[in-house]
Structure formats: structure tokens, C-alpha cells
Amino acid sequence: MYQHHRLTPALLLLAVLFLAGPGQIRANTDPALAAAGHLIEGENALQAGDYLKAATEYRKAAQLSDQVDVARNATEIAMRLGFNDQALLSVTRWLELDEDNEEAKVYYAQLQLRQGNIRESRRTIEKLIDTGDGKDDQRLLSLLPILSDEDPQAADRLMRELAKPYPDSAPANYATAVMALQAGDAEYAMQKSARASELEPTWLKPKLVFGRAQLLQGDRNKAIDYMERIIGDSQDPDPDARLELALMYMSADRVDDAMSQVNQILLEQPDRADALRLMAIINFRQNNLDAAQADFEDLLSTGQFTTDALYYLARIADVRNDFEQAAQLYMQVRDGQNAVIAQRRAAALTAIQLGEPEDALYQLEKFGERYPQYAVDMVLAKAQLLTALERYDEALDFYNQARKFRPEDEDTALGRAALLLRMDRLKDAINAYRVALHRFPDSAQLMNALGYTLVDRTDDYEEAEKLIRKAIKLEPESPAIIDSLGWLLYKQGRFSEALEQLQIAYSRFPDPEVAAHLVEVLAELDRNDDALALLEQSERQNPQNPLLRGVRERRFPDTLESTPGE
């Protein structure tokens, strides 16, 4: 059940009505009572999991009420749930009631940016900058945590506009460089960070951004050389520079060099939790699980990076097949970038490994209620878990809910269509893929999904080939798309060409489905020994896989009793 930390807006409105004088009640009874009614409907919808209706009802209450708290609450709930249209209407009402409220202006600017109205977002932020304390260009730095949570390309465009009046400001150039880097524009990030360093030569942060931009450009050695010079030229190297160099070493698989930098930081500053975190991650990636566990437990005791420590401790328990401990730890990851994946994994372990599917579904439901910013994610998580449990009708209900809440989410559309395929509703699945592709016309993933479905489940190879070849132009390195192309060529009887593509796909992604396709092609080319060897290798890695089992039954029925892993 969704909990409020203060008097609920419905009760607040009723209290105001009770305390008001008779004349005031007569003047305001109708809109105020109507607003209270919408708030009660919103509360009920929130508890029932009808999140769009909840946001809508809260917005209606805000527009009828003259209470600032009602509008603020409506804005915050809609934003946490991700319903930006409703949030924008609510925050607009909030500003009508309290036009100087800076918090409302920040929300308004964020929401305008999400709607693509960069000009209106810029105007609002410029007013905040003009009326705020401190230097204008310094206030741009305070925007970085806010804009970093928004669409990178939109945020980058906005920051460039905001920084135009300050071409000779180091903070403005640095802020622009940071957003350009997040948007993937390494060249512009290097240009702006270099300008910031030119204006303030002793400021380290622009130099770190410059090095990251070099790394993003693919020039790893140049980035490492640059950061090594920064450290080497200093009599007392900054630990942040060492940490940055350690990350660069990790990207180059120079693990010993990375650990050397981290050890030096901890030698000089034993309380640096960020260095301890990196040491723990290095040990985890090197499969030094005992050392990684000790490091993450030490990190947990510092009270910093708690979510990261819990997540990696859960992964360590997971790797060790201590599923109960892993599930308990995953459930404690309640915020940050790993919150959703941790809750999904906890639910999967609870349902499948621990045999408690109803507990798993309850856990996802309660997490969504307690943390509304993840409520819709938990709806999708329930759909995915129910799919894995082969409770397809229930799963489809949740996918339909998720689609209503997030019509713009491509993953939801893909998952729903894939579920329809599992339900043997081929026509509905193909239609779902087509509808999704119409909404996301540049999605290589959707082109491939529809193309592969047409190859695998129909004989419409002409349309399939158009889709798959278009997808591969967009993502030429994708093993999934290359596999689809190989399977198309196989279905067309072009076995040698199919073999070439499938071997590339398998070398990049040794998935059992790709292996099954490759075995089929090798068998068609009368390379039965190679086909059987590959099949047995994949079966050892993926015992009981139904695709591999099906290939063996079709191609090598005489060998069924000797299947590896059985």
C-alpha cells in the first residue's frame, strides 16, 4: 500500500473544509469536495495498481483545489510513476498557486524537456539562474545531477543553449563538456573540456572529462597516456586522477596496473570508499570471489555505496548457488541503476530455485507499492516472471497493463509479442510486431524480431529478408541479427552462405539457439561429424535445452540415449 509521509491530500482538503467558516464553505464546497473525491479515487487506484488512473485522478484534484500541497503531491506522484503528461498539468497548476516556487520550476523545466520543448525548458531554467544566488555560470554546475537523469541528447542540446552566454566561463564549458560526453559527442566534449582547462589550468575535473572523451573516441592508449602524464607531472597526484586511470586500465584489461593505482589511493587515503568499491569490482570481475566478498562487506560497513555493495554480494551468493541468501540480498537493493534488475532476479530465484512463485509475485507487487518510481517496472517484471512460469494468460494481462502505462516502451512491446508467439498466437504476434515497428520505425531490434518470426514460422522470406537486411545495416555487429540472416539463408537453401553467417554469430554469442541453427546447416552440408561435435559441446553447456534436443531428435535420432548432460 502506498504510504504518505504527511497528511494525505484528501484528508487535508476535508480538514480545510471543516475548519473554514460557513461563508467560505458555501463558496468552495463544490470544487473542494470534488477535489477530495478525485483524491480518494486516486488513492484507491494507486492501491489497486491502476497507476495511470491514479495519476489522472490526482491531477484532476490539483486542478480543482487551491491547496499547494495537493498540486505538489500530484506532480510528484505522476513523475515517480512516469506519467509526464499528467505531471506537467499538475506542476502547471502548482505554479499557478505558487509562481515563485523553485522546486516547481525545476520540475516544470524537466517535464518540458521530456516533452521535447527545449526552448520552454531553457526559458524556465534561465529565470531560475537569474533569480538564484551565486554566479550564473556556477549555477549551471548545479544542473548536472538533474540533467544527467534525462534523455542525453535532449539534455546536451539544452545545456549548449544555456551555456552560450558564458563562452569564457570554465564552469560553463565544463558543464557543456559533461553533457556532450553523456550524449556520446566525444569531439565536442574534448573541445569544451579543453577550453575549461585553458581557462582554469589547475582544475582537475575538465581534464578527467577530456580523458574520458578520448576513451569514448576509441583511442584507449592515447587516453591512458594523457592520464598518466597528469599523474606523472604532479608531485602529489590527485586520487581522483588515479581512480580515473585505474578505470582506463580496466578498459584495456590491464588489471594489475588498475589494482596498483587503487592500492596507492588506499595507502594514502584508507577511508576512500570509492577506491574500495573499485577494488571490490576488480576482484569480482577477476572471479576472486572471496576477496571481492570481503571488500564489499568492508564497503557495506562504511555506509557508502550501500546499494552497490548489496547488489554485488547478492551476485556472489548467486554465483555460488546460495539462492536463498542471494534472493535476500537482491531484495535489499531498493534504489539506483540496479534496483529493477535486482528485484527481478530476487523474484526469479524465489519462484524457480526456491519453489515459491506466489511469494515472488507478492514481493514484486509490494516493492512497486512501496517505491512508486518502480511501480510500472514491477508490472513488467510480473509479466516476465509469469511468462517464465508458463502462466501465459496472467502474463499477458500484465503485459497489457504495462503497455497501457508505457506505450512508448519498446521492450514492453517486444516482450508482449514474444509472449504471443509462445502462446501459439502467431497472427496476433506478427500483428503486435508490426504495430510496434510502426511506433518505432528505426528499431533494428524490432525489424529483426519480426523478420526472424517470418523466417522461422512462415514462408514469407521476401519480407523477412528486407527487414533483416535493413536491421543489419543499422547494427552490423549484432550476433542476433547475423543469426537471423544465417537462418534466412538456410531456409532459402543457401547453405554455404548460411554457414558463414552462423559461424560469425556463434563466435560472438555462443547461444544454444545459434548452435542449433549451425548444427542444422552443418548437417545439410553432410558435415555430420562436425555437427554432432558442436551439438554435444552445446548440450554440455546447456543441458536439457529444448532446441538442442529437437535438433538431435531430427538429425541424430540414433544417438538420443547418449545425450550429454542427461
Coordinates of C-alpha atoms in Angstrom, one line a residue:
M1 CA 0.0 0.0 0.0
Y2 CA 1.4 3.4 -0.9
Q3 CA 2.3 5.3 2.2
H4 CA 2.4 9.1 2.5
H5 CA 4.8 10.8 4.9
R6 CA 2.3 13.6 5.7
L7 CA -1.5 14.0 5.9
T8 CA -3.0 12.7 2.7
P9 CA -4.3 15.4 0.4
A10 CA -7.9 14.1 0.6
L11 CA -7.8 14.4 4.4
L12 CA -6.1 17.7 4.1
L13 CA -8.8 19.1 1.9
L14 CA -11.5 17.8 4.2
A15 CA -9.8 19.3 7.2
V16 CA -9.6 22.6 5.5
L17 CA -13.4 22.4 4.8
F18 CA -14.1 21.6 8.4
L19 CA -12.0 24.5 9.8
A20 CA -13.3 27.1 7.3
G21 CA -16.1 29.5 8.2
P22 CA -19.6 29.0 6.9
G23 CA -19.3 31.6 4.1
Q24 CA -16.1 30.0 2.9
I25 CA -17.6 26.6 2.9
R26 CA -20.5 27.8 0.8
A27 CA -18.2 29.4 -1.7
N28 CA -15.9 26.5 -2.1
T29 CA -17.8 23.4 -1.2
D30 CA -18.4 22.1 -4.7
P31 CA -14.8 22.3 -6.1
A32 CA -13.2 21.3 -2.8
L33 CA -15.4 18.3 -2.3
A34 CA -14.9 17.3 -5.9
A35 CA -11.2 17.5 -5.5
A36 CA -11.3 15.4 -2.3
G37 CA -13.4 12.8 -4.3
H38 CA -10.7 12.7 -7.0
L39 CA -8.0 12.2 -4.3
I40 CA -9.9 9.3 -2.8
E41 CA -10.2 7.8 -6.3
G42 CA -6.5 8.3 -6.8
E43 CA -5.7 6.6 -3.6
N44 CA -7.9 3.7 -4.5
A45 CA -6.4 3.4 -8.0
L46 CA -2.9 3.5 -6.6
Q47 CA -3.6 0.7 -4.2
A48 CA -5.3 -1.3 -7.0
G49 CA -2.3 -0.9 -9.2
D50 CA -4.1 1.2 -11.8
Y51 CA -1.3 3.8 -11.9
L52 CA -2.4 5.8 -14.9
K53 CA -5.8 6.3 -13.4
A54 CA -4.2 7.3 -10.1
A55 CA -2.0 10.0 -11.7
T56 CA -5.0 11.2 -13.6
E57 CA -7.2 11.5 -10.5
Y58 CA -4.5 13.3 -8.6
R59 CA -4.1 15.7 -11.5
K60 CA -7.9 16.4 -11.5
A61 CA -7.8 17.1 -7.8
A62 CA -4.9 19.5 -8.2
Q63 CA -6.7 21.5 -10.9
L64 CA -9.8 21.8 -8.7
S65 CA -8.0 22.5 -5.4
D66 CA -6.5 25.8 -4.3
Q67 CA -4.1 23.9 -1.9
V68 CA -0.4 23.9 -3.0
D69 CA 0.2 20.6 -1.3
V70 CA -2.3 18.9 -3.4
A71 CA -0.7 20.1 -6.6
R72 CA 2.8 19.3 -5.3
N73 CA 1.7 15.8 -4.4
A74 CA 0.0 15.2 -7.8
T75 CA 3.2 16.3 -9.6
E76 CA 5.5 14.1 -7.5
I77 CA 3.3 11.0 -7.8
A78 CA 2.9 11.4 -11.6
M79 CA 6.7 12.0 -12.0
R80 CA 7.6 9.0 -9.9
L81 CA 5.2 6.8 -11.9
G82 CA 6.5 8.2 -15.2
F83 CA 3.3 9.8 -16.5
N84 CA 4.8 13.0 -17.8
D85 CA 1.7 14.5 -19.4
Q86 CA -0.2 14.3 -16.1
A87 CA 2.8 15.6 -14.2
L88 CA 3.1 18.6 -16.5
L89 CA -0.6 19.5 -16.0
S90 CA -0.2 19.2 -12.2
V91 CA 3.0 21.2 -12.0
T92 CA 1.4 23.9 -14.1
R93 CA -1.3 24.2 -11.5
W94 CA 1.3 24.2 -8.8
L95 CA 3.0 27.2 -10.4
E96 CA -0.4 29.0 -10.8
L97 CA -0.8 28.6 -7.0
D98 CA 2.8 29.4 -6.1
E99 CA 4.6 31.1 -9.0
D100 CA 7.9 31.7 -7.3
N101 CA 8.4 28.1 -6.0
E102 CA 11.9 27.0 -7.3
E103 CA 11.1 23.3 -6.8
A104 CA 8.1 23.6 -9.1
K105 CA 10.1 25.4 -11.7
V106 CA 12.7 22.7 -11.7
Y107 CA 10.0 20.0 -12.2
Y108 CA 8.4 22.2 -14.9
A109 CA 11.7 22.5 -16.8
Q110 CA 12.4 18.8 -16.5
L111 CA 9.0 17.9 -17.9
Q112 CA 9.2 20.4 -20.7
L113 CA 12.5 18.8 -21.7
R114 CA 10.9 15.3 -21.6
Q115 CA 8.2 16.6 -23.9
G116 CA 10.8 17.9 -26.3
N117 CA 10.1 21.6 -25.6
I118 CA 13.7 22.6 -25.2
R119 CA 13.0 26.3 -25.7
E120 CA 10.4 26.4 -22.8
S121 CA 12.7 24.3 -20.6
R122 CA 15.6 26.7 -21.3
R123 CA 13.5 29.8 -20.5
T124 CA 12.4 28.4 -17.2
I125 CA 16.0 27.5 -16.2
E126 CA 17.3 30.9 -17.3
K127 CA 14.7 32.5 -14.9
L128 CA 16.0 30.3 -12.1
I129 CA 19.5 31.2 -12.9
D130 CA 18.7 34.9 -13.0
T131 CA 16.9 34.9 -9.6
G132 CA 19.2 32.5 -7.8
D133 CA 22.1 33.0 -5.5
G134 CA 25.7 32.9 -6.7
K135 CA 27.2 33.4 -10.1
D136 CA 25.1 32.5 -13.1
D137 CA 27.7 30.2 -14.7
Q138 CA 28.3 28.4 -11.4
R139 CA 24.6 27.6 -11.2
L140 CA 25.0 25.6 -14.5
L141 CA 27.0 23.1 -12.5
S142 CA 24.1 22.5 -10.1
L143 CA 22.0 21.4 -13.1
L144 CA 24.3 18.4 -13.9
P145 CA 22.7 16.0 -11.5
I146 CA 19.2 16.9 -12.7
L147 CA 20.0 16.8 -16.4
S148 CA 22.0 13.6 -16.1
D149 CA 18.8 11.7 -15.4
E150 CA 17.1 13.0 -18.6
D151 CA 17.5 11.9 -22.3
P152 CA 21.2 12.5 -23.0
Q153 CA 20.7 14.1 -26.5
A154 CA 17.9 16.5 -25.3
A155 CA 19.9 17.4 -22.1
D156 CA 23.0 18.1 -24.2
R157 CA 21.1 20.4 -26.6
L158 CA 19.6 22.2 -23.6
M159 CA 23.0 22.7 -21.9
R160 CA 24.6 24.1 -25.0
E161 CA 21.8 26.7 -25.2
L162 CA 22.2 27.6 -21.6
A163 CA 25.9 28.0 -21.8
K164 CA 26.0 30.3 -24.8
P165 CA 26.1 33.5 -22.8
Y166 CA 29.3 32.3 -21.0
P167 CA 31.9 31.4 -23.6
D168 CA 34.8 32.4 -21.3
S169 CA 33.5 30.6 -18.2
A170 CA 35.3 27.5 -17.1
P171 CA 32.2 26.1 -15.2
A172 CA 30.0 26.7 -18.3
N173 CA 32.4 24.9 -20.6
Y174 CA 32.9 22.1 -18.2
A175 CA 29.1 21.6 -17.7
T176 CA 28.7 21.6 -21.5
A177 CA 31.5 19.0 -21.9
V178 CA 29.9 16.7 -19.3
M179 CA 26.5 16.7 -21.1
A180 CA 28.1 16.3 -24.5
L181 CA 30.1 13.3 -23.2
Q182 CA 26.9 11.7 -21.9
A183 CA 25.3 12.2 -25.3
G184 CA 28.2 10.4 -27.0
D185 CA 29.6 13.5 -28.7
A186 CA 33.3 12.9 -27.7
E187 CA 34.7 15.5 -30.1
Y188 CA 32.6 18.4 -28.6
A189 CA 33.3 17.1 -25.1
M190 CA 37.0 17.3 -25.8
Q191 CA 36.7 20.8 -27.3
K192 CA 34.7 22.2 -24.3
S193 CA 36.8 20.4 -21.6
A194 CA 40.0 21.7 -23.2
R195 CA 38.6 25.2 -23.1
A196 CA 37.6 24.8 -19.5
S197 CA 41.2 23.6 -18.7
E198 CA 42.6 26.6 -20.6
L199 CA 40.5 29.0 -18.5
E200 CA 41.3 27.2 -15.2
P201 CA 44.5 25.2 -15.7
T202 CA 44.6 23.8 -12.1
W203 CA 41.0 22.4 -12.2
L204 CA 41.2 18.6 -12.5
K205 CA 37.6 17.8 -13.4
P206 CA 37.8 19.1 -17.0
K207 CA 41.0 17.1 -17.6
L208 CA 39.2 13.9 -16.4
V209 CA 36.3 14.6 -18.9
F210 CA 38.9 15.2 -21.6
G211 CA 40.4 11.7 -20.9
R212 CA 37.0 10.1 -20.9
A213 CA 36.2 11.7 -24.2
Q214 CA 39.4 10.3 -25.7
L215 CA 38.4 6.8 -24.4
L216 CA 34.9 7.2 -25.9
Q217 CA 36.5 8.0 -29.3
G218 CA 38.2 4.6 -29.2
D219 CA 41.7 5.9 -28.6
R220 CA 42.4 4.0 -25.4
N221 CA 46.2 4.2 -25.5
K222 CA 46.1 8.0 -26.0
A223 CA 43.6 8.4 -23.1
I224 CA 45.8 6.3 -20.8
D225 CA 48.9 8.2 -21.9
Y226 CA 47.1 11.5 -21.2
M227 CA 46.0 10.5 -17.7
E228 CA 49.5 9.0 -16.9
R229 CA 51.0 12.4 -17.8
I230 CA 48.6 14.2 -15.5
I231 CA 49.7 11.9 -12.6
G232 CA 53.3 11.9 -13.5
D233 CA 53.6 15.7 -13.8
S234 CA 52.2 16.2 -10.3
Q235 CA 54.3 15.9 -7.1
D236 CA 51.2 14.9 -5.2
P237 CA 48.8 13.2 -7.7
D238 CA 45.1 13.7 -7.0
P239 CA 43.4 10.4 -6.0
D240 CA 40.6 11.2 -8.4
A241 CA 43.1 11.1 -11.3
R242 CA 44.4 7.8 -10.1
L243 CA 40.9 6.4 -9.9
E244 CA 40.2 7.6 -13.5
L245 CA 43.5 6.0 -14.7
A246 CA 42.5 2.7 -12.9
L247 CA 39.2 2.7 -14.8
M248 CA 41.1 3.2 -18.1
Y249 CA 43.5 0.4 -17.3
M250 CA 40.5 -1.9 -16.6
S251 CA 39.0 -1.0 -20.1
A252 CA 42.4 -2.1 -21.5
D253 CA 42.4 -5.4 -19.4
R254 CA 45.4 -4.1 -17.5
V255 CA 44.1 -5.4 -14.3
D256 CA 47.4 -5.4 -12.3
D257 CA 48.0 -1.7 -13.3
A258 CA 44.5 -0.8 -12.3
M259 CA 44.9 -2.5 -8.9
S260 CA 48.2 -0.8 -8.4
Q261 CA 46.5 2.6 -8.7
V262 CA 43.7 1.6 -6.3
N263 CA 46.2 0.3 -3.8
Q264 CA 48.1 3.6 -3.9
I265 CA 44.9 5.6 -3.3
L266 CA 44.0 3.4 -0.3
L267 CA 47.6 3.6 1.1
E268 CA 47.3 7.4 1.0
Q269 CA 43.6 7.7 2.0
P270 CA 42.4 4.4 3.6
D271 CA 38.9 5.8 4.0
R272 CA 38.3 6.3 0.3
A273 CA 35.1 4.3 -0.2
D274 CA 35.1 4.8 -3.9
A275 CA 38.6 3.2 -4.2
L276 CA 37.5 0.3 -2.0
R277 CA 34.4 -0.1 -4.3
L278 CA 36.6 -0.3 -7.4
M279 CA 38.9 -2.8 -5.8
A280 CA 36.0 -5.0 -4.9
I281 CA 34.6 -4.8 -8.5
I282 CA 38.0 -5.6 -9.9
N283 CA 38.2 -8.7 -7.7
F284 CA 34.7 -9.7 -8.7
R285 CA 35.4 -9.4 -12.4
Q286 CA 38.6 -11.5 -11.9
N287 CA 36.5 -14.1 -10.2
N288 CA 38.4 -13.6 -6.9
L289 CA 35.1 -14.1 -5.1
D290 CA 36.5 -14.5 -1.6
A291 CA 38.4 -11.2 -1.9
A292 CA 35.5 -9.5 -3.5
Q293 CA 33.1 -10.6 -0.8
A294 CA 35.5 -9.3 1.9
D295 CA 35.9 -6.0 0.1
F296 CA 32.1 -5.5 -0.4
E297 CA 31.5 -6.3 3.2
D298 CA 34.0 -3.7 4.2
L299 CA 32.3 -1.3 1.8
L300 CA 29.0 -2.0 3.4
S301 CA 30.4 -1.2 6.8
T302 CA 31.4 2.3 5.6
G303 CA 27.8 3.2 4.9
Q304 CA 28.7 4.4 1.4
F305 CA 27.8 2.8 -1.9
T306 CA 25.5 0.5 0.1
T307 CA 23.3 -0.4 -2.8
D308 CA 26.3 -1.4 -4.9
A309 CA 27.7 -3.5 -2.1
L310 CA 24.4 -5.3 -1.6
Y311 CA 24.0 -6.0 -5.3
Y312 CA 27.4 -7.5 -5.7
L313 CA 27.2 -9.5 -2.6
A314 CA 23.9 -10.9 -4.0
R315 CA 25.7 -11.7 -7.3
I316 CA 28.4 -13.5 -5.4
A317 CA 25.9 -15.6 -3.5
D318 CA 24.1 -16.2 -6.8
V319 CA 27.2 -17.5 -8.5
R320 CA 27.8 -19.8 -5.6
N321 CA 24.3 -21.2 -5.9
D322 CA 23.3 -19.9 -2.4
F323 CA 20.0 -18.9 -3.8
E324 CA 18.2 -18.1 -0.6
Q325 CA 21.0 -15.7 0.5
A326 CA 21.2 -14.2 -3.0
A327 CA 17.4 -13.5 -3.0
Q328 CA 17.5 -11.9 0.4
L329 CA 20.4 -9.6 -0.7
Y330 CA 18.8 -8.7 -4.0
M331 CA 15.6 -7.7 -2.3
Q332 CA 17.6 -5.1 -0.3
V333 CA 18.7 -3.3 -3.5
R334 CA 16.0 -0.7 -3.4
D335 CA 17.3 2.2 -5.4
G336 CA 19.9 3.0 -8.0
Q337 CA 20.5 1.7 -11.5
N338 CA 20.4 -2.0 -10.3
A339 CA 17.2 -1.8 -8.3
V340 CA 14.9 -3.2 -11.1
I341 CA 17.2 -6.0 -12.2
A342 CA 17.9 -6.9 -8.6
Q343 CA 14.2 -7.2 -7.8
R344 CA 13.6 -9.3 -10.9
R345 CA 16.4 -11.6 -10.1
A346 CA 15.2 -12.0 -6.5
A347 CA 11.8 -12.9 -7.7
A348 CA 13.1 -15.4 -10.3
L349 CA 15.2 -17.1 -7.6
T350 CA 12.3 -17.2 -5.2
A351 CA 9.9 -18.6 -7.8
I352 CA 12.1 -21.0 -9.6
Q353 CA 15.0 -22.0 -7.5
L354 CA 13.2 -21.8 -4.1
G355 CA 9.9 -23.0 -5.4
E356 CA 7.8 -20.1 -4.1
P357 CA 6.2 -18.4 -7.1
E358 CA 3.4 -16.7 -5.2
D359 CA 5.9 -15.2 -2.7
A360 CA 7.9 -13.9 -5.6
L361 CA 4.9 -12.2 -7.2
Y362 CA 3.9 -10.8 -3.9
Q363 CA 7.4 -9.4 -3.4
L364 CA 7.3 -7.6 -6.7
E365 CA 3.8 -6.2 -6.0
K366 CA 4.8 -4.9 -2.6
F367 CA 8.1 -3.4 -3.9
G368 CA 6.2 -1.4 -6.5
E369 CA 3.7 -0.2 -3.9
R370 CA 6.5 0.9 -1.5
Y371 CA 8.6 2.5 -4.2
P372 CA 6.2 4.1 -6.7
Q373 CA 9.0 5.2 -9.1
Y374 CA 9.4 1.5 -9.9
A375 CA 5.7 0.6 -9.9
V376 CA 5.4 0.2 -13.6
D377 CA 8.7 -1.7 -13.8
M378 CA 7.3 -4.2 -11.3
V379 CA 4.2 -4.7 -13.5
L380 CA 6.6 -5.6 -16.3
A381 CA 8.6 -7.8 -14.0
K382 CA 5.5 -9.7 -13.0
A383 CA 4.7 -10.2 -16.7
Q384 CA 8.2 -11.6 -17.4
L385 CA 8.1 -13.9 -14.3
L386 CA 4.7 -15.3 -15.2
T387 CA 6.0 -15.9 -18.7
A388 CA 8.9 -17.9 -17.3
L389 CA 6.5 -19.8 -15.2
E390 CA 4.4 -20.6 -18.3
R391 CA 1.4 -18.8 -16.8
Y392 CA 0.8 -17.1 -20.1
D393 CA -2.7 -15.8 -19.7
E394 CA -1.8 -14.0 -16.5
A395 CA 1.4 -12.8 -18.1
L396 CA -0.5 -11.3 -21.0
D397 CA -2.7 -9.4 -18.6
F398 CA 0.3 -7.7 -17.0
Y399 CA 1.9 -7.0 -20.4
N400 CA -1.3 -5.3 -21.4
Q401 CA -1.2 -3.2 -18.2
A402 CA 2.4 -2.3 -18.9
R403 CA 1.6 -1.3 -22.5
K404 CA -1.1 1.0 -21.2
F405 CA 1.2 2.6 -18.7
R406 CA 4.2 2.8 -21.1
P407 CA 3.0 2.8 -24.7
E408 CA 6.4 4.3 -25.7
D409 CA 8.4 1.5 -24.2
E410 CA 9.9 -0.7 -26.9
D411 CA 10.9 -3.6 -24.5
T412 CA 7.3 -4.0 -23.4
A413 CA 6.2 -4.2 -27.0
L414 CA 8.8 -6.8 -27.7
G415 CA 8.1 -8.9 -24.7
R416 CA 4.3 -8.9 -25.3
A417 CA 4.8 -10.0 -28.9
A418 CA 7.2 -12.7 -27.9
L419 CA 4.7 -14.0 -25.4
L420 CA 2.0 -14.2 -28.0
L421 CA 4.4 -16.4 -30.0
R422 CA 4.8 -18.7 -27.0
M423 CA 1.0 -18.9 -26.8
D424 CA 1.0 -20.1 -30.4
R425 CA -1.0 -16.9 -31.4
L426 CA 1.2 -16.4 -34.5
K427 CA -1.1 -14.0 -36.3
D428 CA -1.5 -11.8 -33.2
A429 CA 2.2 -11.9 -32.6
I430 CA 3.1 -10.8 -36.1
N431 CA 0.5 -8.0 -35.8
A432 CA 1.9 -6.9 -32.5
Y433 CA 5.4 -6.7 -34.0
R434 CA 4.0 -4.7 -37.0
V435 CA 2.2 -2.3 -34.6
A436 CA 5.4 -1.8 -32.6
L437 CA 7.5 -1.3 -35.6
H438 CA 5.1 1.4 -36.8
R439 CA 5.7 3.1 -33.5
F440 CA 9.5 2.6 -33.5
P441 CA 10.3 2.6 -37.2
D442 CA 14.1 2.8 -36.7
S443 CA 14.4 -0.1 -34.3
A444 CA 16.8 -2.7 -35.5
Q445 CA 15.7 -5.0 -32.7
L446 CA 12.0 -4.9 -33.8
M447 CA 13.0 -5.3 -37.5
N448 CA 15.0 -8.4 -36.6
A449 CA 12.3 -9.8 -34.3
L450 CA 9.6 -9.6 -37.0
G451 CA 12.0 -10.7 -39.7
Y452 CA 13.1 -13.8 -37.7
T453 CA 9.5 -14.7 -36.9
L454 CA 8.6 -14.5 -40.6
V455 CA 11.5 -16.8 -41.4
D456 CA 11.0 -19.3 -38.6
R457 CA 7.2 -19.5 -38.6
T458 CA 6.1 -18.6 -42.1
D459 CA 7.3 -18.8 -45.7
D460 CA 7.3 -15.1 -46.3
Y461 CA 11.0 -14.9 -46.9
E462 CA 10.8 -11.9 -49.2
E463 CA 9.6 -9.5 -46.5
A464 CA 11.8 -11.2 -43.9
E465 CA 14.9 -10.6 -45.9
K466 CA 14.1 -6.9 -46.4
L467 CA 13.6 -6.5 -42.6
I468 CA 16.7 -8.4 -41.6
R469 CA 19.0 -6.8 -44.1
K470 CA 17.7 -3.3 -43.0
A471 CA 18.3 -4.3 -39.4
I472 CA 21.9 -5.5 -40.1
K473 CA 22.7 -2.2 -41.8
L474 CA 21.7 -0.4 -38.6
E475 CA 23.5 -2.9 -36.3
P476 CA 26.1 -4.8 -38.4
E477 CA 27.8 -6.3 -35.4
S478 CA 24.7 -7.7 -33.7
P479 CA 25.1 -11.5 -33.4
A480 CA 21.3 -11.9 -33.0
I481 CA 20.7 -10.2 -36.4
I482 CA 23.5 -12.1 -38.1
D483 CA 22.0 -15.3 -36.8
S484 CA 18.6 -14.3 -38.3
L485 CA 20.3 -13.7 -41.6
G486 CA 22.0 -17.1 -41.4
W487 CA 18.7 -18.8 -40.6
L488 CA 17.0 -17.0 -43.5
L489 CA 19.8 -18.2 -45.9
Y490 CA 19.3 -21.7 -44.6
K491 CA 15.6 -21.6 -45.2
Q492 CA 16.3 -20.4 -48.7
G493 CA 18.6 -23.3 -49.3
R494 CA 21.8 -21.2 -49.5
F495 CA 23.7 -23.4 -47.1
S496 CA 27.2 -22.3 -47.6
E497 CA 26.3 -18.6 -47.2
A498 CA 24.2 -19.6 -44.1
L499 CA 27.2 -21.4 -42.6
E500 CA 29.4 -18.3 -43.0
Q501 CA 26.9 -16.0 -41.2
L502 CA 26.0 -18.5 -38.4
Q503 CA 29.7 -19.2 -37.7
I504 CA 30.2 -15.4 -37.2
A505 CA 27.1 -15.2 -35.0
Y506 CA 28.2 -18.2 -32.9
S507 CA 31.8 -16.8 -32.4
R508 CA 30.3 -13.6 -31.0
F509 CA 27.4 -15.2 -29.0
P510 CA 27.6 -19.0 -28.3
D511 CA 23.9 -19.2 -27.6
P512 CA 22.1 -22.6 -27.8
E513 CA 19.7 -21.3 -30.4
V514 CA 22.5 -20.2 -32.7
A515 CA 24.2 -23.6 -32.1
A516 CA 21.0 -25.4 -33.1
H517 CA 20.9 -23.4 -36.3
L518 CA 24.6 -24.1 -37.0
V519 CA 24.1 -27.8 -36.4
E520 CA 21.2 -27.9 -38.9
V521 CA 23.3 -26.2 -41.6
L522 CA 26.3 -28.5 -41.0
A523 CA 24.1 -31.5 -41.3
E524 CA 22.7 -30.2 -44.6
L525 CA 26.2 -29.8 -45.9
D526 CA 26.9 -33.5 -44.9
R527 CA 29.4 -32.5 -42.2
N528 CA 27.7 -34.7 -39.7
D529 CA 30.8 -35.3 -37.5
D530 CA 31.2 -31.5 -37.1
A531 CA 27.5 -31.1 -36.5
L532 CA 27.4 -33.8 -33.8
A533 CA 30.6 -32.4 -32.1
L534 CA 29.1 -28.9 -31.9
L535 CA 25.8 -30.3 -30.7
E536 CA 27.4 -32.3 -27.9
Q537 CA 29.5 -29.3 -26.9
S538 CA 26.5 -27.0 -26.7
E539 CA 24.5 -29.7 -24.8
R540 CA 27.2 -29.9 -22.2
Q541 CA 26.9 -26.2 -21.7
N542 CA 23.1 -26.1 -21.9
P543 CA 21.7 -29.4 -20.6
Q544 CA 18.0 -30.1 -21.2
N545 CA 17.8 -27.2 -23.8
P546 CA 14.6 -28.0 -25.9
L547 CA 16.1 -26.5 -29.1
L548 CA 19.1 -28.7 -28.9
R549 CA 17.0 -31.7 -28.0
G550 CA 14.8 -31.1 -31.0
V551 CA 17.8 -30.9 -33.4
R552 CA 19.2 -34.2 -32.0
E553 CA 15.8 -35.9 -32.5
R554 CA 15.6 -34.7 -36.1
R555 CA 19.2 -35.1 -37.2
F556 CA 20.7 -37.8 -34.9
P557 CA 17.8 -39.9 -33.6
D558 CA 20.1 -42.9 -33.1
T559 CA 22.1 -41.0 -30.5
L560 CA 19.3 -40.0 -28.2
E561 CA 20.4 -42.3 -25.4
S562 CA 23.9 -40.7 -25.3
T563 CA 22.8 -37.1 -25.0
P564 CA 25.4 -35.2 -22.8
G565 CA 24.0 -33.8 -19.6
E566 CA 21.4 -36.5 -19.2

